[in-house]
Structure formats: structure tokens, C-alpha cells
Coordinates of C-alpha atoms in Angstrom, one line a residue:
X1087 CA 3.8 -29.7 -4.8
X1088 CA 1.9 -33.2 -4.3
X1089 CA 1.7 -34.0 -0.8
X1090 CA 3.5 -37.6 -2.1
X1091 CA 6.7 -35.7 -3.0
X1092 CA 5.6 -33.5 0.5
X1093 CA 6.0 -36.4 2.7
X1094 CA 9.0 -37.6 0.9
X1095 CA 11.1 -34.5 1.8
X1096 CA 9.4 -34.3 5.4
X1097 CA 10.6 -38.2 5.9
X1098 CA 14.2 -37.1 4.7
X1099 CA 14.3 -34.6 7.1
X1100 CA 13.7 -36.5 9.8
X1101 CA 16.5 -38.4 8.9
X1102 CA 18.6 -35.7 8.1
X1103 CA 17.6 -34.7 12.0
X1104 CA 18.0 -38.0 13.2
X1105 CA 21.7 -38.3 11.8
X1106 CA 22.7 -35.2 12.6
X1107 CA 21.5 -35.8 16.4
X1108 CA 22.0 -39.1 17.3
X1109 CA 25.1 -39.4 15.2
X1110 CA 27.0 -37.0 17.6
X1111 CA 25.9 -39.4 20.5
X1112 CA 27.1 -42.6 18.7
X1113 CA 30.1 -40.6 18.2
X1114 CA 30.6 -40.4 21.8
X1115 CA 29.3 -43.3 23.3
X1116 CA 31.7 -44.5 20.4
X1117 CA 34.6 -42.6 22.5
X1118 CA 33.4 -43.7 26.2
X1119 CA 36.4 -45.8 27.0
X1120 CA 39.0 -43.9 24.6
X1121 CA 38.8 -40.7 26.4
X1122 CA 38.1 -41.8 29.8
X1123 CA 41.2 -42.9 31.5
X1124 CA 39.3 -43.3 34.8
X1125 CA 35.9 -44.0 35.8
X1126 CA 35.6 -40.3 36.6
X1127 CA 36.1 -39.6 33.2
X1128 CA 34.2 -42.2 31.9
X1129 CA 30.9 -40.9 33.8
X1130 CA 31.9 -37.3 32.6
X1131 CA 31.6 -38.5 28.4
X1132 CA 28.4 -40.4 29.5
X1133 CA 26.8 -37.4 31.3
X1134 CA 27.6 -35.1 28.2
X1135 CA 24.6 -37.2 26.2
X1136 CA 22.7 -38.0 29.3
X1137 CA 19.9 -36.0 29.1
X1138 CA 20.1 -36.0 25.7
X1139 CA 20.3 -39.6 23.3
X1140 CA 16.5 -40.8 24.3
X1141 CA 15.4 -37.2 22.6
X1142 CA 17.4 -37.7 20.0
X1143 CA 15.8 -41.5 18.9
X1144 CA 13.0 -40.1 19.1
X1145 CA 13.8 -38.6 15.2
X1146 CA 14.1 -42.3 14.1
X1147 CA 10.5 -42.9 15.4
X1148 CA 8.9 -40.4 14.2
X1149 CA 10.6 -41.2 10.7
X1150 CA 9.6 -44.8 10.6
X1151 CA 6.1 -43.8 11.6
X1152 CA 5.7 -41.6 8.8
X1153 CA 7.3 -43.9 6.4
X1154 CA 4.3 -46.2 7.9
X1155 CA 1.8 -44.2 7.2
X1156 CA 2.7 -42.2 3.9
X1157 CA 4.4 -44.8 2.0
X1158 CA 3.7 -48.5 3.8
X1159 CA 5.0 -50.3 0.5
X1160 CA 8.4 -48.1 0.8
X1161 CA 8.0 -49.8 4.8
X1162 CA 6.8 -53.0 4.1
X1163 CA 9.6 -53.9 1.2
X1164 CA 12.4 -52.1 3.3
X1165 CA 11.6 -53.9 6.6
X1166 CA 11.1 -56.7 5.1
X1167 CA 14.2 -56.8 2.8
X1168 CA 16.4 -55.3 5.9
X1169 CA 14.9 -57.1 8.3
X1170 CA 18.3 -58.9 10.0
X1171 CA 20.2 -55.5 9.6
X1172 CA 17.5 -53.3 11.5
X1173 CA 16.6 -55.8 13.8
X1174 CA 20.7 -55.8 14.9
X1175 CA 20.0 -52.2 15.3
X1176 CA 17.2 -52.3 17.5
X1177 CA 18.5 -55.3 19.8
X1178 CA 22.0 -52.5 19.8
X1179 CA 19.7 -49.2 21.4
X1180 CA 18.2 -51.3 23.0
X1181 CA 21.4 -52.6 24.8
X1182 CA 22.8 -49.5 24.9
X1183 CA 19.9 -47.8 26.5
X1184 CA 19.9 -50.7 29.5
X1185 CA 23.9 -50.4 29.8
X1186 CA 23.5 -46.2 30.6
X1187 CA 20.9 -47.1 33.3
X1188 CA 22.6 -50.3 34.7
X1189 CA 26.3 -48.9 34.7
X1190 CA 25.8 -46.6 37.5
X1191 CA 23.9 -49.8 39.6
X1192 CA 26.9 -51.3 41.3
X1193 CA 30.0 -50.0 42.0
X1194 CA 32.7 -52.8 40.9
X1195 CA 35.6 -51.9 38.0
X1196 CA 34.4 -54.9 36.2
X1197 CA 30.7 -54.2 36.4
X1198 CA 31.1 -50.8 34.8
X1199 CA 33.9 -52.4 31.8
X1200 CA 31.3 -54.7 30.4
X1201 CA 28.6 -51.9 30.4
X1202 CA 31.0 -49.5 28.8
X1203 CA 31.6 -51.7 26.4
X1204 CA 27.8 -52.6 25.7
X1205 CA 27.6 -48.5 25.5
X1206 CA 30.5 -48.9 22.9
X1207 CA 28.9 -51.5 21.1
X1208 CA 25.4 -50.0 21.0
X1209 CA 26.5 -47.2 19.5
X1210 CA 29.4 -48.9 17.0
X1211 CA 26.4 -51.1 15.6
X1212 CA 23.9 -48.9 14.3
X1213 CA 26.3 -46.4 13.2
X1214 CA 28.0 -48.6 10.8
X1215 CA 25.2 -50.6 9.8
X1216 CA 22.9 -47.0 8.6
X1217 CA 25.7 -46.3 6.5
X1218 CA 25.4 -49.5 4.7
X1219 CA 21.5 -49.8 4.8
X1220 CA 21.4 -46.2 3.0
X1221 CA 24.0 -46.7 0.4
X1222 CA 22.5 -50.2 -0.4
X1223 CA 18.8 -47.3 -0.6
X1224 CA 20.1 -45.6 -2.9
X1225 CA 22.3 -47.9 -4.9
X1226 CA 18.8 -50.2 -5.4
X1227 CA 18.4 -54.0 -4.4
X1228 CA 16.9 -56.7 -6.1
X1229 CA 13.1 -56.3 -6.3
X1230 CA 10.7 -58.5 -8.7
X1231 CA 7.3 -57.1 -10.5
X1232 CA 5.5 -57.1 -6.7
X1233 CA 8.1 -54.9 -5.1
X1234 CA 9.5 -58.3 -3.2
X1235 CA 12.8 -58.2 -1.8
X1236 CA 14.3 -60.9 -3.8
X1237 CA 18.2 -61.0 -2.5
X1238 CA 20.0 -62.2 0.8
X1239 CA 22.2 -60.4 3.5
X1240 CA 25.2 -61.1 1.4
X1241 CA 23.5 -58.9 -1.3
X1242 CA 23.4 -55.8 1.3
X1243 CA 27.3 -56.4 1.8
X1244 CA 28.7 -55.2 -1.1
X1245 CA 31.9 -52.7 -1.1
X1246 CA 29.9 -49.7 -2.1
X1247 CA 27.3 -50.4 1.2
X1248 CA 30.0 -51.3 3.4
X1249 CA 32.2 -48.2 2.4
X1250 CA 29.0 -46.4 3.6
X1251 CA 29.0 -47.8 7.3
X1252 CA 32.4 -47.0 7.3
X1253 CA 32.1 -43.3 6.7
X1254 CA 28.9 -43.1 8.6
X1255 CA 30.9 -44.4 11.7
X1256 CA 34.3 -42.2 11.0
X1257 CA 31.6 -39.5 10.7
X1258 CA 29.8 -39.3 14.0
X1259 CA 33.0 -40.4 15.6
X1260 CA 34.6 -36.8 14.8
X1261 CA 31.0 -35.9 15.4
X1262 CA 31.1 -37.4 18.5
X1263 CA 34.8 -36.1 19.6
X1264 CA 34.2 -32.1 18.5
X1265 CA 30.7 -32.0 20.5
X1266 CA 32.7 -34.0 23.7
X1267 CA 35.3 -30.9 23.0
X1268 CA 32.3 -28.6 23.0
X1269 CA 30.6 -29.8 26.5
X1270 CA 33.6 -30.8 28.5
X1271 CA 36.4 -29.2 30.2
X1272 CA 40.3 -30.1 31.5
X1273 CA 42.3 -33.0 30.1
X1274 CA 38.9 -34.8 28.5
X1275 CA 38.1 -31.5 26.1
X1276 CA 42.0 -31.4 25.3
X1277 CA 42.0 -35.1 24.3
X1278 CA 38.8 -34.7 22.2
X1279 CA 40.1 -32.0 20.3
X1280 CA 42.9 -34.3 19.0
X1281 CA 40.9 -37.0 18.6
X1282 CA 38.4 -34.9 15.8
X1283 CA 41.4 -34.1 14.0
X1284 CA 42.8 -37.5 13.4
X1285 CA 38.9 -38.6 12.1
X1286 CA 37.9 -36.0 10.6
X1287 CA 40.5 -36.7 8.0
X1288 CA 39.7 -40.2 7.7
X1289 CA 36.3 -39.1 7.5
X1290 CA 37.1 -36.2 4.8
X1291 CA 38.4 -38.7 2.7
X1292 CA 36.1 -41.7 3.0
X1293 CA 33.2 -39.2 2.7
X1294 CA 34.5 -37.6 -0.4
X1295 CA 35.2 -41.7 -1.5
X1296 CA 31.9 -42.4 -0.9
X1297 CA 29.9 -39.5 -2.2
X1298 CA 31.9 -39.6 -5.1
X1299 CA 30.7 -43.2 -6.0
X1300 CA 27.3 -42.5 -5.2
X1301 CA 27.6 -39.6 -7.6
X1302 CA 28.4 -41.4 -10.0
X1303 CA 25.8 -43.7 -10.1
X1304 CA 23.1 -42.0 -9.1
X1305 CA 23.7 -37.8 -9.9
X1306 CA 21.2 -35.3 -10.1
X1307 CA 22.2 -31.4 -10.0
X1308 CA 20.6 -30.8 -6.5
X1309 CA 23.0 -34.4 -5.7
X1310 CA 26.0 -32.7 -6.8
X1311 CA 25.8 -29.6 -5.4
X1312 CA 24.7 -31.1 -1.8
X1313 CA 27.9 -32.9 -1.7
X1314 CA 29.8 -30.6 -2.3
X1315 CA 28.5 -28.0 0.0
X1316 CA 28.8 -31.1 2.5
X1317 CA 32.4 -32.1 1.8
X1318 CA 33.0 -27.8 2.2
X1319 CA 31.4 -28.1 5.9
X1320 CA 33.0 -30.7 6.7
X1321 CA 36.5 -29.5 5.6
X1322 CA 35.5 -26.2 7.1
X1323 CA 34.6 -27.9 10.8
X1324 CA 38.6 -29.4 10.9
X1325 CA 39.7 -26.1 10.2
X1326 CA 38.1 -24.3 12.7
X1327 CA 38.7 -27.1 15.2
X1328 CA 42.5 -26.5 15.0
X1329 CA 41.8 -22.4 15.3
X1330 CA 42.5 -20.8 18.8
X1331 CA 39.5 -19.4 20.2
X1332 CA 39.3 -15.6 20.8
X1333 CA 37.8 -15.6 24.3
X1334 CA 39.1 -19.1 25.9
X1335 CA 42.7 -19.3 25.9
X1336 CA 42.6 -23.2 26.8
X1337 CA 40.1 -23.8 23.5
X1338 CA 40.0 -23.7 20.1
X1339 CA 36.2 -22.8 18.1
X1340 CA 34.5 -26.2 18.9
X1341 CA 31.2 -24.3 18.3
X1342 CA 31.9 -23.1 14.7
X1343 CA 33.8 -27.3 14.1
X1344 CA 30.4 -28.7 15.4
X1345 CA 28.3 -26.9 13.3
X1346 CA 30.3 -27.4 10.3
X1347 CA 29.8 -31.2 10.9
X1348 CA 26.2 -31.1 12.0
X1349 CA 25.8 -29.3 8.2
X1350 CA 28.2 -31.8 6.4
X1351 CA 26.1 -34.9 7.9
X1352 CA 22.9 -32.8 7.3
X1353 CA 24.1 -31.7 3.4
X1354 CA 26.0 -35.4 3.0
X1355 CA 22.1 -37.1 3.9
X1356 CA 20.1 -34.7 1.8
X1357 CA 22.4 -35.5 -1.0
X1358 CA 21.5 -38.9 -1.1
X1359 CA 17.7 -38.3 -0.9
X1360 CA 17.9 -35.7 -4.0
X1361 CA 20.2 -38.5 -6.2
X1362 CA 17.1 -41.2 -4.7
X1363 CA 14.4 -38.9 -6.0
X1364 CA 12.1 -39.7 -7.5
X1365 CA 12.7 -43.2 -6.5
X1366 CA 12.3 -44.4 -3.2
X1367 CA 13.6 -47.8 -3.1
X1368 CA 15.5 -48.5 -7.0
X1369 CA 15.6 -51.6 -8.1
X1370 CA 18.3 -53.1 -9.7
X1371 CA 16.3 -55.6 -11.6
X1372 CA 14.2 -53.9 -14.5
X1373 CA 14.5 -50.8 -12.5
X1374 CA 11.8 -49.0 -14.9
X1375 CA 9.0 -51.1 -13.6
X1376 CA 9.9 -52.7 -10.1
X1377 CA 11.3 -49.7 -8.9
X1378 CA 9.2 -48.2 -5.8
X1379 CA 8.5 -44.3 -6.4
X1380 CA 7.0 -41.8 -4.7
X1381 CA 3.7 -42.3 -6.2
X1382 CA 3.1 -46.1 -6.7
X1383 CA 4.4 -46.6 -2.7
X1384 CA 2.4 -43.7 -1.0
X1385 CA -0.8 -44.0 0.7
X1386 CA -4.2 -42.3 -0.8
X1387 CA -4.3 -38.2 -0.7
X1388 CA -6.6 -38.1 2.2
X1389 CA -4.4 -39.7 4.5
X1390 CA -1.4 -37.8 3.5
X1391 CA -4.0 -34.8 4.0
X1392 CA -4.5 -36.1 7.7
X1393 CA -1.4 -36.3 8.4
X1394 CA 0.0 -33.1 6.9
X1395 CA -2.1 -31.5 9.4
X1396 CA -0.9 -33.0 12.6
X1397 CA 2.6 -32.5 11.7
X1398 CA 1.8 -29.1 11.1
X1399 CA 0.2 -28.9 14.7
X1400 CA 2.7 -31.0 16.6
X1401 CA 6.1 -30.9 14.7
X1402 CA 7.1 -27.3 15.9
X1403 CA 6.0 -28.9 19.5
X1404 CA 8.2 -31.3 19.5
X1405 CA 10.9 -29.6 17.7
X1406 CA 10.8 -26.5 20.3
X1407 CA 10.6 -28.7 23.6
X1408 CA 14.4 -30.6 22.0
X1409 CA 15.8 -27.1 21.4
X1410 CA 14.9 -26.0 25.3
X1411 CA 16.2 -29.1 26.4
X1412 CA 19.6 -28.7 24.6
X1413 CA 19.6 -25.1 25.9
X1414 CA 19.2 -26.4 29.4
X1415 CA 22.0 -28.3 29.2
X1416 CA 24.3 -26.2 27.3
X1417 CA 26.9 -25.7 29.7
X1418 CA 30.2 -27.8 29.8
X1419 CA 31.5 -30.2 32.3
X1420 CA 34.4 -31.7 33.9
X1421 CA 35.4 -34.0 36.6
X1422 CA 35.3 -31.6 39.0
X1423 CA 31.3 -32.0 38.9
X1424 CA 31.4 -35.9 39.5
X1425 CA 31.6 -36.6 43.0
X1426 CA 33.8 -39.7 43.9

């Protein structure tokens, strides 16, 4: 295998991690004021991702670096072309990452509203707009003979990209409500259990919407079968979260529903990097030559050489340190751990 089309599937895996991880916590800060009734509850949904969103970003870094530095025409057209949509997602985490530290600061009603609702909005943003800035990936945009972005923001908002934010966001929001089911307890775990029912089947059926567009434009066996598998997970994930659990009379299987839609985000993602391949940013004018590809956007061998090596030294670092993390906080809670 060439250490072009290496990087490539290293890149979509940090992407495929990235969705999978954060999307759960979009799902949830997403969720913030629709399960809590109370401030109590409120700071319970926050404290379920507390320890845990910053980690998860850390994915999206790590997958713009290496875009950086493996294919820098792949970064240079797409951040360039994108730039208003992934600036609005930046100025988003950012404001969502000040409203979890500033909530807690003061201890007016109103004071914690707005910053719930800069939590809601932080999280609202960049879930809808990576559904649109992946389907408009994979669809292709308008690029001349120099790999230019040659379109506008209205070109970005067609009904193809924009039925992609909306099943990325109906996604991570039953995402979002299985895992609060998973690490809460009482009332909120009840609530959340409800709530992943009612989107997961607008999510099963804008997913199935979506995918089968993109299918149909852009299919490849690999494609095909990865959306299928996903649509399975995820149908699988709805299922178990109605099933009664065998040792919690109070529960249903939120474990076996959360893994079922970690794998349909995970399989849904992959699918659109195998129909992409071997393109990475199509071009919908004389796609044949303006197209960027693996090989014409990657950097020289010996850098992708360089850096195979340090993610071979440092990736199964910083993929062990997440996993202890999550394992630390593994256990549920419930308003009975937040003091008044």
C-alpha cells in the first residue's frame, strides 16, 4: 500500500473517531435544557461529558494536522473553500468551551439560561454544519485547473449538503440521549431513554435518505456495503434501547443501543470516505483533471515516511490515555451526587 493512500485512511479514521466521540457530546450538550427540568439536572447532563468533550476535540486536531501535513493542497483548497463554514465552527467550541467553565461562575437562574443555551448552541452549530461540509466533500465543488475553490456559500447550501447536517445533528442527538441513558440515573436516564427513541427514527430515516443519495452518486462496493452495515447498527441500537435489561430492572441495554450507534456513525463515515476514494476533494467542473486525489494533493514520500513513524510511536499513546480516562469515569450519575 502507498503511504499516500496510508495517510488517507489514517485521516478518515480520525474522523471516523472524531464523530463517533464528539458526536455523542454534541448530542448531549444538544439535550442540556430538554432533559433538565431544574438546574440540578441541568449540572447532572453537563457533568456526564465533563471530563470528557476537550479529549474528544482533540480527534479533530489531530485530523486537521495530518491533513496539514500529508495532503496541504487537500488543506489549503478545503480551508480555503470552507472557510466561513469552519470558521462558524470554531467561534461555536470555542463558545461552548467558555460557557461549561463560566456556567458554574455565578449563581443567578438567568446567568446559567444564557450559558445553557451558548452550550446548546455550541454544540447545535458544528453538528449540523459537518454534515453539510462532508456531503458537499463528497458530492464535489467547483474547482478550476489550479485546484481553486471557484463557488460561494450559497454553492455549499444545496439540498443534498443540507440533508447532511440534518442527519448528522438527528444523529448525535440520539447519540447524545442513549449515552445520557447510559451514565445517568433516576427520572433523567428515564427521560433519555424516550428521547433516543423518538430520534433515532428520525435519524433512521434521514440517514437511510441521505446515504441513499450519496450512493447514488458516488457508489463503490466497499460504499455500499458500509452503509448498509451502518443503517443495520443503527436499526439494531433502537431495538436494543427499547429491550429490558437482564440485571437492572429500572433499565433497558443502553450499552448494547450505544454501541450500535457509535458503529452506525463509525460505518455511516467510512462509507463516505470509500465512495470519495480515490478522490479527495471531486470537482464538479471537469472532474477528470481538477479533481484533487490522493496522489497530486499529498506531500513527498519522505515526509509521509516521517510522519508514519511518529504516529506509530505516539497514536497508541494517546489512544490508551482516552480509553483510561473513559474507564475512570465509567460509572453513572444522578442528582443525588450534586450538592445544592
Amino acid at each position: 500500500m502507498e503511504l499516500s493512500t496510508l495517510w488517507f485512511l489514517l485521516i478518515a479514521g480520525l474522523f471516523v473517531g472524531y464523530f463517533v466521540l464528539e458526536g455523542f457530546d454534541f448530542g448531549v450538550g444538544m439535550l442540556v435544557p430538554v432533559l433538565g427540568r431544574d438546574d440540578r439536572e441541568r449540572r447532572v447532563v453537563i457533568n456526564t461529558i465533563g471530563p470528557l468533550w476537550d479529549g474528544n476535540e482533540v480527534w479533530l486536531i489531530t485530523a486537521g494536522g495530518a491533513m496539514f501535513a500529508a495532503f496541504p493542497e487537500w488543506y489549503a483548497t478545503l480551508f480555503s473553500g470552507f472557510y466561513l463554514p469552519l470558521l462558524l465552527i470554531l467561534l461555536a467550541l470555542i463558545l461552548r468551551g467558555v460557557a461549561f467553565d463560566y456556567r458554574g461562575k455565578r449563581p443567578e437562574a438567568a446567568w446559567r439560561r444564557r450559558w445553557d443555551a451558548a452550550i446548546v448552541f455550541g454544540s447545535a452549530v458544528p453538528a449540523f454544519i459537518w454534515g453539510v461540509a462532508f456531503a458537499n466533500i463528497v458530492r464535489g465543488v467547483p474547482l478550476d485547473a489550479g485546484h481553486n475553490f471557484t463557488g460561494g456559500l450559497f454553492d455549499l447550501l444545496s439540498p443534498y449538503a443540507l440533508l447532511g447536517g440534518l442527519t448528522t445533528t438527528a444523529l448525535f442527538l440520539t447519540h447524545g440521549a442513549i449515552f445520557l441513558a447510559l451514565k445517568t440515573a433516576g427520572d433523567i436516564r428515564t427521560r433519555a431513554n424516550r428521547l433516543a427513541e423518538r430520534f433515532g427514527l428520525v435519524a433512521a430515516v434521514l440517514a437511510v435518505l441521505f446515504l441513499g443519495l450519496t450512493l447514488a452518486h458516488r457508489s463503490t462496493p466497499a460504499a455500499l456495503v458500509l452503509s448498509a452495515l451502518a443503517v443495520l447498527c443503527l436499526a439494531g441500537a433502537l431495538v436494543a434501547n427499547r429491550l429490558p435489561s437482564r440485571t437492572d430492572a429500572e433499565g433497558r441495554r443502553e450499552g448494547w443501543a450505544f454501541a450500535g450507534t457509535a458503529l452506525a456513525i463509525a460505518l455511516a463515515v467510512a462509507s463516505l470516505f470509500a465512495g470519495l476514494y480515490p478522490n479527495v476533494l471531486p470537482s464538479t467542473v471537469d472532474a477528470a483533471v481538477n479533481s484533487l486525489t490522493v496522489e497530486n494533493a499529498s506531500s513527498t514520500p519522505y515526509t509521509l515516511k516521517i510522519m508514519s513513524w511518529v504516529a506509530v510511536v505516539f497514536a497508541p499513546i494517546v489512544v490508551l490515555y482516552q480509553g483510561w480516562t473513559y474507564w475512570v469515569f465509567r460509572k453513572r450519575i444522578g442528582t443525588q451526587h450534586i450538592p445544592e
